[in-house]
Short mmCIF file of C-alpha atoms in Angstrom, two decimals:
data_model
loop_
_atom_site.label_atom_id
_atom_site.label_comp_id
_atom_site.label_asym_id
_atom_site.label_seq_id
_atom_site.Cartn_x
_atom_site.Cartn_y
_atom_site.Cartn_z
CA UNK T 1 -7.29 -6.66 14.32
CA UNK T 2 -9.64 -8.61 12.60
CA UNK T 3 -12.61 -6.79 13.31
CA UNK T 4 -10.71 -3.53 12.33
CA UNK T 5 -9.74 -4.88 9.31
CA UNK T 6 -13.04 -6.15 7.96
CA UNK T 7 -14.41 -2.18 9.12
CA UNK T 8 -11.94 -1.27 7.06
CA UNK T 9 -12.66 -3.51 3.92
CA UNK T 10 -16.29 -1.92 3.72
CA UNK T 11 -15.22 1.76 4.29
CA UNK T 12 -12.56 1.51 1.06
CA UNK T 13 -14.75 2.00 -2.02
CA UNK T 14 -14.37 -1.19 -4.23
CA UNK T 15 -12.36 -0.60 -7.48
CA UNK T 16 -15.03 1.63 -9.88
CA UNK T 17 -16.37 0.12 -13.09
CA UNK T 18 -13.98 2.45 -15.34
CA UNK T 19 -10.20 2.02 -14.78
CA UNK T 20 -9.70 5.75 -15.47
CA UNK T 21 -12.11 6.42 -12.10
CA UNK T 22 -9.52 5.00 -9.99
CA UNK T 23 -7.32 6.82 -7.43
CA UNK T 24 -4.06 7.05 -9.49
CA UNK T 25 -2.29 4.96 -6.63
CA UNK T 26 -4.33 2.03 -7.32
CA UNK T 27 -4.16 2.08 -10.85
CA UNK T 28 -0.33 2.60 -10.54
CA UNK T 29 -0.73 -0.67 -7.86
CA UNK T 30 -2.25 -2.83 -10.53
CA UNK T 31 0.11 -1.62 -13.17
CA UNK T 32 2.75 -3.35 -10.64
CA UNK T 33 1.28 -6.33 -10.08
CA UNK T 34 -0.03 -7.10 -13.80
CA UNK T 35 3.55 -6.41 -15.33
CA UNK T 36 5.73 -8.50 -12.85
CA UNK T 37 3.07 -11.27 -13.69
CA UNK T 38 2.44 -11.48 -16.66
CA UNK T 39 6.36 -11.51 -17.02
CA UNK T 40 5.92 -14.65 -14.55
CA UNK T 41 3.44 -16.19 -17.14
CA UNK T 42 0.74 -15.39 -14.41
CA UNK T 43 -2.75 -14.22 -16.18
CA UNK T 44 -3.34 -10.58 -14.82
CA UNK T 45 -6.84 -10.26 -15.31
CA UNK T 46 -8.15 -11.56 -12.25
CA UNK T 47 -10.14 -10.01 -9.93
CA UNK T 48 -7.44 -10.91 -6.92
CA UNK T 49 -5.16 -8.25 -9.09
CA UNK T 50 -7.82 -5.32 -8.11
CA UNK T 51 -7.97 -6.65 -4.43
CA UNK T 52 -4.85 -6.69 -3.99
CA UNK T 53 -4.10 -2.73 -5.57
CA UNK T 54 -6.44 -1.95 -2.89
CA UNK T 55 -4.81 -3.84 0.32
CA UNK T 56 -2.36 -2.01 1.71
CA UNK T 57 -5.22 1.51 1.94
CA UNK T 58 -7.39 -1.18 3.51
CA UNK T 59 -4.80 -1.89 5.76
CA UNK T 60 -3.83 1.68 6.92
CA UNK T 61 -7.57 2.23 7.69
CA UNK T 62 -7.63 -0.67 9.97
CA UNK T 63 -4.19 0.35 11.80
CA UNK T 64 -5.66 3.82 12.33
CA UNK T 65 -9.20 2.45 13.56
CA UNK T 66 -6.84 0.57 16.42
CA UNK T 67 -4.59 3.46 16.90
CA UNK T 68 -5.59 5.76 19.80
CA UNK T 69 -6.70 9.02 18.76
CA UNK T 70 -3.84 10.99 21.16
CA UNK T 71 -1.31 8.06 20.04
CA UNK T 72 1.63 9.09 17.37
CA UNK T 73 2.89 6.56 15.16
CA UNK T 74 6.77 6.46 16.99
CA UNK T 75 9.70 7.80 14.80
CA UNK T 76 12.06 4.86 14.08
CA UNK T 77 15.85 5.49 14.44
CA UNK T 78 17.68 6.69 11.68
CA UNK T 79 20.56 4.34 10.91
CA UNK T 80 24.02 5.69 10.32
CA UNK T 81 24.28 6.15 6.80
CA UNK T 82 21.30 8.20 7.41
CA UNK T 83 23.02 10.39 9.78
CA UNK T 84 25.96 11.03 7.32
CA UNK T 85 23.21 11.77 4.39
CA UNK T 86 20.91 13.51 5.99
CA UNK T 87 19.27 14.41 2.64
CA UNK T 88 18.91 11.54 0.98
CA UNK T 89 16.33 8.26 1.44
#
């Protein structure tokens, strides 16, 4: 997993110089993370803020790289309320 992982880290693009360059995802990520902070009293203009907007795509990448190419990520069970609402999540 390691080695997966730090493939992954160089094949995401780092954040770009101009906010307005960035996937809308990420942005939307850092919008998160700077709002519930700075209502912590936690600075938000850290570099870790950027990093971690970016995690979870690194992430992904590095789960597919270990996933088989003929493997299927399996379904998980839908729970009983699920069953009755079919429709809604």
């Amino acid at each position: 997993m390691t080695l997966a992982y730090a493939t992954a880290v160089k094949a995401v693009p780092p954040w770009p110089a101009s906010a307005a360059a960035a996937p809308h995802h990420w942005r939307y990520r850092l919008l998160r993370l700077q709002t519930r902070n700075h209502y912590l009293g936690i600075q938000t203009d850290h570099d870790s803020f950027t990093h971690a907007a970016i995690y979870p795509d690194t992430v992904e990448l590095a789960a597919q790289t270990l996933r088989p190419a003929n493997h299927h990520t399996p379904r998980r069970k839908r729970t009983n309320r699920e069953k009755e609402w079919p429709n809604r999540r």
